[in-house]
Coordinates of C-alpha atoms in Angstrom, one line a residue:
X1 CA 0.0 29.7 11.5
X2 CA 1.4 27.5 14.3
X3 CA 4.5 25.5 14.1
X4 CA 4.3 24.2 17.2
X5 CA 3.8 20.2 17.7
X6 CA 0.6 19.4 17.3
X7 CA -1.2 18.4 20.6
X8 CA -3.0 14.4 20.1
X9 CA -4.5 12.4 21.8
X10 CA -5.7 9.0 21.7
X11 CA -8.9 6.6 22.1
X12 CA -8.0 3.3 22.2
X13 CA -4.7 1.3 21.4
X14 CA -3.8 0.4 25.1
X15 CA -1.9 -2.3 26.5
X16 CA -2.1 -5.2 24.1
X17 CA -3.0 -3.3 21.1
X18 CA -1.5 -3.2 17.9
X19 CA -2.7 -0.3 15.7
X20 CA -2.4 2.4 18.7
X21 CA 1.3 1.8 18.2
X22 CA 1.5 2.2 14.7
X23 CA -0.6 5.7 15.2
X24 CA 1.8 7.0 17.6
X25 CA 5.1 5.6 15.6
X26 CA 3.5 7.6 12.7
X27 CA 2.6 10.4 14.2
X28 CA 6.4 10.9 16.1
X29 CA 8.5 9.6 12.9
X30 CA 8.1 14.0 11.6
X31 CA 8.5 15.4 15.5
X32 CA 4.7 17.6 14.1
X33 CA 2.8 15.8 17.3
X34 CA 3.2 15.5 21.0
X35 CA 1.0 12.6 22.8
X36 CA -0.2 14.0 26.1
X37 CA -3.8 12.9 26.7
X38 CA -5.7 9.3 26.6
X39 CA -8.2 7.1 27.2
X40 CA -6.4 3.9 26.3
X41 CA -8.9 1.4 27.9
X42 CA -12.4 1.1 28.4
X43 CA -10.8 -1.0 31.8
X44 CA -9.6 1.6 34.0
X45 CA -6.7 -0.3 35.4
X46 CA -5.6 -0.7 31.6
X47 CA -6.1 2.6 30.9
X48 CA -4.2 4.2 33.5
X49 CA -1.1 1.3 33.2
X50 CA -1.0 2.4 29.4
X51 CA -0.6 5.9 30.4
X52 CA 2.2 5.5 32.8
X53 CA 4.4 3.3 29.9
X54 CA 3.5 6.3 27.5
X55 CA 4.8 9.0 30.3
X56 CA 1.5 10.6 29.9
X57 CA 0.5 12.7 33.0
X58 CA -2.0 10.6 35.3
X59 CA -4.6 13.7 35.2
X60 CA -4.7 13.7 31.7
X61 CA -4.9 9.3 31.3
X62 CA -8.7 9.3 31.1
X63 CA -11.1 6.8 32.2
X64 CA -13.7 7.4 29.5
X65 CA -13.2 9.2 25.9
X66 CA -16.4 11.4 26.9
X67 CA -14.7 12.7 30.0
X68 CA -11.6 13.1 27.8
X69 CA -13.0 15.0 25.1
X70 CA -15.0 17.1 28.0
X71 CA -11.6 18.3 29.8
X72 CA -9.1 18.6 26.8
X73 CA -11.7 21.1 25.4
X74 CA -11.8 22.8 28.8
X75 CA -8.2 23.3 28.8
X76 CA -5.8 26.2 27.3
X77 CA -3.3 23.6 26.4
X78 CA -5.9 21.1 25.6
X79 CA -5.5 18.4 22.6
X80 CA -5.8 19.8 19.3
X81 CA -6.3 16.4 17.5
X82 CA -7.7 12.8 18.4
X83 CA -6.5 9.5 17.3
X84 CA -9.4 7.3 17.4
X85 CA -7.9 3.3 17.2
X86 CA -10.8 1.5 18.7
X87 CA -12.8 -0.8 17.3
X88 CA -15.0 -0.2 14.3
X89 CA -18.2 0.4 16.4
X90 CA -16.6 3.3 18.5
X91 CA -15.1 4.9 15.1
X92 CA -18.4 7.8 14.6
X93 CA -19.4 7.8 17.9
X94 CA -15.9 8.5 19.3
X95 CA -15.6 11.3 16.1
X96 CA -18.9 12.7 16.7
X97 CA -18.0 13.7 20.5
X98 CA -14.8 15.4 19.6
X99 CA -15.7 16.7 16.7
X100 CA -18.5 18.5 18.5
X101 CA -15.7 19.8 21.1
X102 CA -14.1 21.4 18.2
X103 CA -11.3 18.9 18.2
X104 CA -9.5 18.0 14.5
X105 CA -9.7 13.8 14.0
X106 CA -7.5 11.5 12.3
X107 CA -9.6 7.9 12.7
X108 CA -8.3 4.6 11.8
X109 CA -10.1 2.7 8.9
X110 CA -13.1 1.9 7.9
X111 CA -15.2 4.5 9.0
X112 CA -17.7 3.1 10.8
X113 CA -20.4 0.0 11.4
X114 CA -22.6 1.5 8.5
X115 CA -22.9 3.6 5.4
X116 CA -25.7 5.9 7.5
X117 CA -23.6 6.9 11.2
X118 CA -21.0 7.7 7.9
X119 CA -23.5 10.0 6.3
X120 CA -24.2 11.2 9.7
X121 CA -20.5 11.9 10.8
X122 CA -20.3 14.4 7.6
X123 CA -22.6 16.3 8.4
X124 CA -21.0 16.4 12.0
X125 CA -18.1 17.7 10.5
X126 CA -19.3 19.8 8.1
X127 CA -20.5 21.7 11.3
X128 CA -17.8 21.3 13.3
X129 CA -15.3 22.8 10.8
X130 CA -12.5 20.9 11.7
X131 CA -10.5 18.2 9.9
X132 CA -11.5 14.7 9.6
X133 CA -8.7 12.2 8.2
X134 CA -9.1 8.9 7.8
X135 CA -5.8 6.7 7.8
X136 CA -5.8 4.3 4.1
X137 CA -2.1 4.3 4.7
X138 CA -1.7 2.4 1.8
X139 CA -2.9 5.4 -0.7
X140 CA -0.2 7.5 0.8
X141 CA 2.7 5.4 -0.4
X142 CA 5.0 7.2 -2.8
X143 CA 5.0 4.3 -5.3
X144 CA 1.1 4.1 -5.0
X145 CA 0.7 7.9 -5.9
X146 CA 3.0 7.7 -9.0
X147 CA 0.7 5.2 -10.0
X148 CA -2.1 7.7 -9.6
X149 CA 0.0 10.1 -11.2
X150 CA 0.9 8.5 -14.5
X151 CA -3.2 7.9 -14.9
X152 CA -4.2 10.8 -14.1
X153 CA -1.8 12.2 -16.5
X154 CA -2.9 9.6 -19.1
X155 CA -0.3 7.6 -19.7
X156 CA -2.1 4.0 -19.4
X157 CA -4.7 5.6 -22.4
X158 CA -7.9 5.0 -21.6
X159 CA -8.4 2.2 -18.5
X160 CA -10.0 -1.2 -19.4
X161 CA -9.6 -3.0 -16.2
X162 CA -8.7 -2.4 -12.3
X163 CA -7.8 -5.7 -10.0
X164 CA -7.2 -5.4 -6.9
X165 CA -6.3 -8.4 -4.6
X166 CA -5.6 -8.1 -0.9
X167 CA -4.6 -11.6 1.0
X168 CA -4.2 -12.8 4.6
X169 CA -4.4 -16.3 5.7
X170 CA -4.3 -15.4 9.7
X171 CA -8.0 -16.2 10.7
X172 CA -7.6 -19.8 8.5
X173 CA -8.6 -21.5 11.9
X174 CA -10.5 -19.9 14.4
X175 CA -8.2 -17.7 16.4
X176 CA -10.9 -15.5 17.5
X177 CA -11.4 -18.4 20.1
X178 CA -7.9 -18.1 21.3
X179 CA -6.3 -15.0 23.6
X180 CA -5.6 -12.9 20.4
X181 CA -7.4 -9.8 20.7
X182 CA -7.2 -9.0 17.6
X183 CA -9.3 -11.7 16.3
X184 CA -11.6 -11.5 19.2
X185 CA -13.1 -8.2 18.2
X186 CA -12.4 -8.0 14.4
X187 CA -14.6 -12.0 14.3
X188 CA -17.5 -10.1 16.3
X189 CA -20.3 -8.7 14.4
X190 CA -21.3 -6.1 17.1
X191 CA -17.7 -4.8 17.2
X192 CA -16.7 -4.8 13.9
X193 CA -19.6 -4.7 11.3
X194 CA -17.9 -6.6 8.7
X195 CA -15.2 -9.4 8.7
X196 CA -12.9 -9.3 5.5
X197 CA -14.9 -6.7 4.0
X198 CA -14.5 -4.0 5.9
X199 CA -11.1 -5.1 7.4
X200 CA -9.1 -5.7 4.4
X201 CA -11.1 -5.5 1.3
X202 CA -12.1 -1.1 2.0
X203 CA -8.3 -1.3 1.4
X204 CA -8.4 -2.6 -1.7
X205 CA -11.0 -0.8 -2.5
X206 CA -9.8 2.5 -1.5
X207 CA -6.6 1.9 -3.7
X208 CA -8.4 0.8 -6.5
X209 CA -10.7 3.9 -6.3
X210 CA -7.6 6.3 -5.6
X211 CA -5.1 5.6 -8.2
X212 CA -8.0 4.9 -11.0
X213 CA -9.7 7.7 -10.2
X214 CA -13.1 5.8 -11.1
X215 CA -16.0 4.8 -9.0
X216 CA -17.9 1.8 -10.3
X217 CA -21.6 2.7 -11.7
X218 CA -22.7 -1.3 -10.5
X219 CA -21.1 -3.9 -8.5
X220 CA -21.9 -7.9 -7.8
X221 CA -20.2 -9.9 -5.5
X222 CA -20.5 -11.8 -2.1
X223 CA -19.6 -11.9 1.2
X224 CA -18.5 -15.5 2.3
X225 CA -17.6 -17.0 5.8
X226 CA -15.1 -19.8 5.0
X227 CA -14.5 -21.3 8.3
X228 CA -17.2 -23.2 10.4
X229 CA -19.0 -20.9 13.2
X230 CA -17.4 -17.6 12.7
X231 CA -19.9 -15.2 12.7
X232 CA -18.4 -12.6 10.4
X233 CA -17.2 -12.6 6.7
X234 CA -14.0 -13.6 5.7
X235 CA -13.7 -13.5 2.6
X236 CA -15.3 -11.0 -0.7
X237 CA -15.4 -11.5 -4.0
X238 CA -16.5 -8.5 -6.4
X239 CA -17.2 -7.5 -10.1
X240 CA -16.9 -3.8 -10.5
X241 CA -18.7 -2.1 -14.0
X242 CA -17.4 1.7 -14.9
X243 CA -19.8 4.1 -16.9
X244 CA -16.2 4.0 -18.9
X245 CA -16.9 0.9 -20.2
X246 CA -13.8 0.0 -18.2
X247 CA -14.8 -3.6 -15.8
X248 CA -12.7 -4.6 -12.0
X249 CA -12.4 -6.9 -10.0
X250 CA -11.8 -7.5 -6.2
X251 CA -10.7 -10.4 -4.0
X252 CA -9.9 -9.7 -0.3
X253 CA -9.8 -13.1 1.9
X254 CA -8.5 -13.5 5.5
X255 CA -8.7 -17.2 5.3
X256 CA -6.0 -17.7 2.2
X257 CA -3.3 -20.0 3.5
X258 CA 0.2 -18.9 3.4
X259 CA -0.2 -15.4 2.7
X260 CA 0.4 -12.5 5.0
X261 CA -0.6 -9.2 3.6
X262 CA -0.4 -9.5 -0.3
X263 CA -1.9 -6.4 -1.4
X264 CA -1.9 -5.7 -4.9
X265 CA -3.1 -3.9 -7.6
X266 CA -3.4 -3.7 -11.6
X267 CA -4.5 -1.6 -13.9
X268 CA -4.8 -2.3 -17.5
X269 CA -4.7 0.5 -19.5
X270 CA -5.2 0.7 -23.7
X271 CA -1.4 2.4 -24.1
X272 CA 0.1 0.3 -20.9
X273 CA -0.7 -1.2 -18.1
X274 CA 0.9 -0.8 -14.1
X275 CA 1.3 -3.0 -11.2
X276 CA 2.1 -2.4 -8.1
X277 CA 2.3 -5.0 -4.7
X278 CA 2.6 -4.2 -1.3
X279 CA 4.9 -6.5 -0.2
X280 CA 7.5 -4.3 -2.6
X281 CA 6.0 -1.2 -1.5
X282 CA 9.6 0.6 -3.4
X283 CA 8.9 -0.3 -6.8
X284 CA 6.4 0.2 -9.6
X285 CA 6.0 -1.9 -12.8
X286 CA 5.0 0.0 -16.3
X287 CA 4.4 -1.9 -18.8
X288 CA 3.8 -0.3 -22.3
X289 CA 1.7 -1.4 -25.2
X290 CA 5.4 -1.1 -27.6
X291 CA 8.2 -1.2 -25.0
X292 CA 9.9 -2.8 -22.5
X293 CA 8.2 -3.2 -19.1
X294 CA 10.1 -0.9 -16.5
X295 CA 10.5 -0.7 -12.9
X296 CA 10.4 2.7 -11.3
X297 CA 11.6 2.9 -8.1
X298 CA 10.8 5.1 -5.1
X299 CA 13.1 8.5 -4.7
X300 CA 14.8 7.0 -8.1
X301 CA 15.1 8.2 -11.5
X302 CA 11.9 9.1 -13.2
X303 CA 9.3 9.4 -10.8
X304 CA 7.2 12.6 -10.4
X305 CA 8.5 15.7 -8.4
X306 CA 5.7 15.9 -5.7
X307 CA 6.1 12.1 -5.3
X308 CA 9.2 12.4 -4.4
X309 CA 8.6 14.8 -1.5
X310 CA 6.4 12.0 0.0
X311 CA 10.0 9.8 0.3
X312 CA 12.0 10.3 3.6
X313 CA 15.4 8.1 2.6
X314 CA 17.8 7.8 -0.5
X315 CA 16.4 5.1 -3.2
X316 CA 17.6 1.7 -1.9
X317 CA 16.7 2.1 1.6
X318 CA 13.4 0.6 1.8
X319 CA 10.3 2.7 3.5
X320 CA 7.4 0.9 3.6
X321 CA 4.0 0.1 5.6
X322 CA 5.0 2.9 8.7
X323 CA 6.1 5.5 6.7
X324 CA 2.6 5.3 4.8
X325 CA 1.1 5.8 8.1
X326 CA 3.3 8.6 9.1
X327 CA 3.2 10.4 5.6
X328 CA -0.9 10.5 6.4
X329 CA 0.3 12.5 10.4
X330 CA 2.4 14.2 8.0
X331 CA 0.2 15.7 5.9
X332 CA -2.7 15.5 8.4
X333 CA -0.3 18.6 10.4
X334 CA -0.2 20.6 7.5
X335 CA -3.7 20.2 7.1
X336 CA -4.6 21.0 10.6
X337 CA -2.1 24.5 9.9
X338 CA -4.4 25.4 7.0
X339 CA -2.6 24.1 3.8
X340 CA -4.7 22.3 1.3
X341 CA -3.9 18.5 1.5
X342 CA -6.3 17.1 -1.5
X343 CA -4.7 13.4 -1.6
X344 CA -5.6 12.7 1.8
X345 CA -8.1 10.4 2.6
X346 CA -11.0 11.5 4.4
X347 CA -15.4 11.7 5.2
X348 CA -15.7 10.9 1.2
X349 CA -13.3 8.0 1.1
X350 CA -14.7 6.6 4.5
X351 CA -18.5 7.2 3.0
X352 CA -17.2 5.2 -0.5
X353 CA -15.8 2.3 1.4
X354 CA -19.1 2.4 3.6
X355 CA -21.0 2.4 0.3
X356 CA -19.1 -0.3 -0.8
X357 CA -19.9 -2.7 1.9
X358 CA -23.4 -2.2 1.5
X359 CA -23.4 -2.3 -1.7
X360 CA -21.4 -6.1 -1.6
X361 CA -23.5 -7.3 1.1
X362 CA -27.3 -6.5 -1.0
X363 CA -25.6 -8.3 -4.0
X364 CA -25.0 -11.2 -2.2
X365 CA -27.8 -11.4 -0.2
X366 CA -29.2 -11.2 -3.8
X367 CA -27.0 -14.0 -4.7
X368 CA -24.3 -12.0 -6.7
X369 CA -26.9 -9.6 -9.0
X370 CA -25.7 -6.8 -10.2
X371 CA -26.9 -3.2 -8.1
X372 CA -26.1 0.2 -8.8
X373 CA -23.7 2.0 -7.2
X374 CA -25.8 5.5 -6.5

């Protein structure tokens, strides 16, 4: 077993780009991965000027991820895992080239354009043997996986309800118009497959899924574009029904004024209930059927002893949305080393939220009926 730094490299999150830094703040914050290759541009001057600010060695800044994932396989000290932080429509294709080179993949969310290049990309892996991770930062979050915990070890009863809410109000005018580049490609169809729905609302769905532990058997809902001309979603409304008997619901908007990212999440259970919201990622509410409603904080008193390996600082020193990112590189490493990881997000989460989409977008093409999940 290695324990060596891990060897990454990167497609995508050049100069200008927002989620490359994140990956490569996440994967330094536990010293398990060194950054030495890229192709951080599909423009060659910005490719090779993002490579000189990240010290990376000018033979190894890459013009094209293909010829990357050609020469890093070539070499005895090539990369031994890719961060892929493109654009949804370079998600599997970028995955399927490495993957084939035998080279371990952590990929930002959601997986892909559609739920059959998904089903496709797990098969690719399935071949490839290596290690596919996809980054739902939000499900690593010590506070979210106590909530998993205390469900999983039955302490809600039997679940009667999930509702999951995830709110933005950045694209309430048309920004994609403006210099933003996030909005230029996340508001284009051919870039990014689904507006809201696949941006923000496979979140919510993902953390829904993960600390219930339930996939719907049916789901209604629709897709709407709020804002005049966009050509993309932004905003979902959804109904979820459980063969449980247990019902959800699901609101992800990007166009909700005032609000930044207000992810939350409840689950009603017949012996309590939980909540939890992003925005406090630190705390937990319990609320029991016959006593007083609780807080549980992270690394505090109370909370499960695996949780609180996820938690790098003393309670009271707030962690939050990079550590979740980092806690996925993390685990990832020991993944790549050959420990079992089973809380990691991965092909089947990427699949679901896939499923998902499709799922939302025949309901409301069907104006809101009901279709089965399977």
């Amino acid at each position: 077993m290695t324990t060596r730094r891990l060897r990454l490299g990167m497609v995508g999150g050049g100069e200008g780009a927002f989620i490359g830094a994140v990956h490569r703040i996440a994967a330094r914050l536990d010293d398990q991965y060194q950054l030495v290759a890229g192709a951080f541009s599909s423009r060659a001057e910005v490719a090779a000027r993002s490579g000189a600010a990240l010290h990376i060695e000018p033979a190894r800044c890459y013009a094209t991820w293909q010829s990357m994932a050609e020469r890093e396989a070539a070499r005895e000290d090539g990369i031994d895992v890719v961060a892929i932080v493109t654009p949804n429509h370079l998600h599997v294709p970028v995955a399927r080239t490495f993957l084939a080179q035998g080279i371990h993949v952590i990929c930002d969310k959601p997986l892909g354009l559609t739920l059959d290049e998904g089903r496709a990309l797990a098969d690719d892996i399935a071949r490839s043997g290596c290690r596919f991770v996809l980054t739902h930062n939000y499900s690593a979050l010590p506070m979210v996986r106590e909530a998993r915990t205390r469900v999983a070890n039955g302490e809600l009863g039997e679940i009667r309800s999930v509702e999951v809410e995830y709110l933005q109000g950045w694209l309430n005018e048309r920004v994609e118009l403006t210099d933003n580049k996030q909005a230029s490609w996340r508001a284009d169809p051919a870039l990014a497959g689904a507006g809201a729905a696949g941006d923000i609302a496979t979140h919510a769905w993902q953390l829904a899924a993960f600390v219930s532990g339930m996939l719907p058997e049916a789901l209604r809902g629709e897709l709407l574009t709020r804002v005049a001309g966009r050509q993309i979603d932004d905003e979902v409304f959804a109904e979820m029904r459980y063969a449980s008997g247990a019902r959800g619901r699901l609101w992800a908007s990007q166009v909700a004024t005032g609000y930044e990212n207000d992810l939350r999440l409840r689950i009603v259970g017949t012996r309590a209930s939980l909540a939890f919201r992003q925005q406090q990622p630190n705390e937990l509410t319990i609320l029991p059927h016959d006593a007083p409603a609780s807080v549980v904080t992270r690394n505090g008193q109370g909370i499960s002893a695996e949780v609180a390996l996820a938690c790098r600082t003393p309670a009271g020193h707030p962690e939050g949305y990079l550590e979740g990112f980092a806690q996925i590189y993390r685990e990832a490493a020991q993944l790549i080393r050959g420990e079992a990881m089973p809380l990691l997000p991965g092909i089947a989460d990427g699949i679901a939220g896939m499923q998902f989409i499709a799922r939302l977008r025949q309901s409301s093409e069907q104006e809101g009926a009901w279709v089965a999940w399977a």
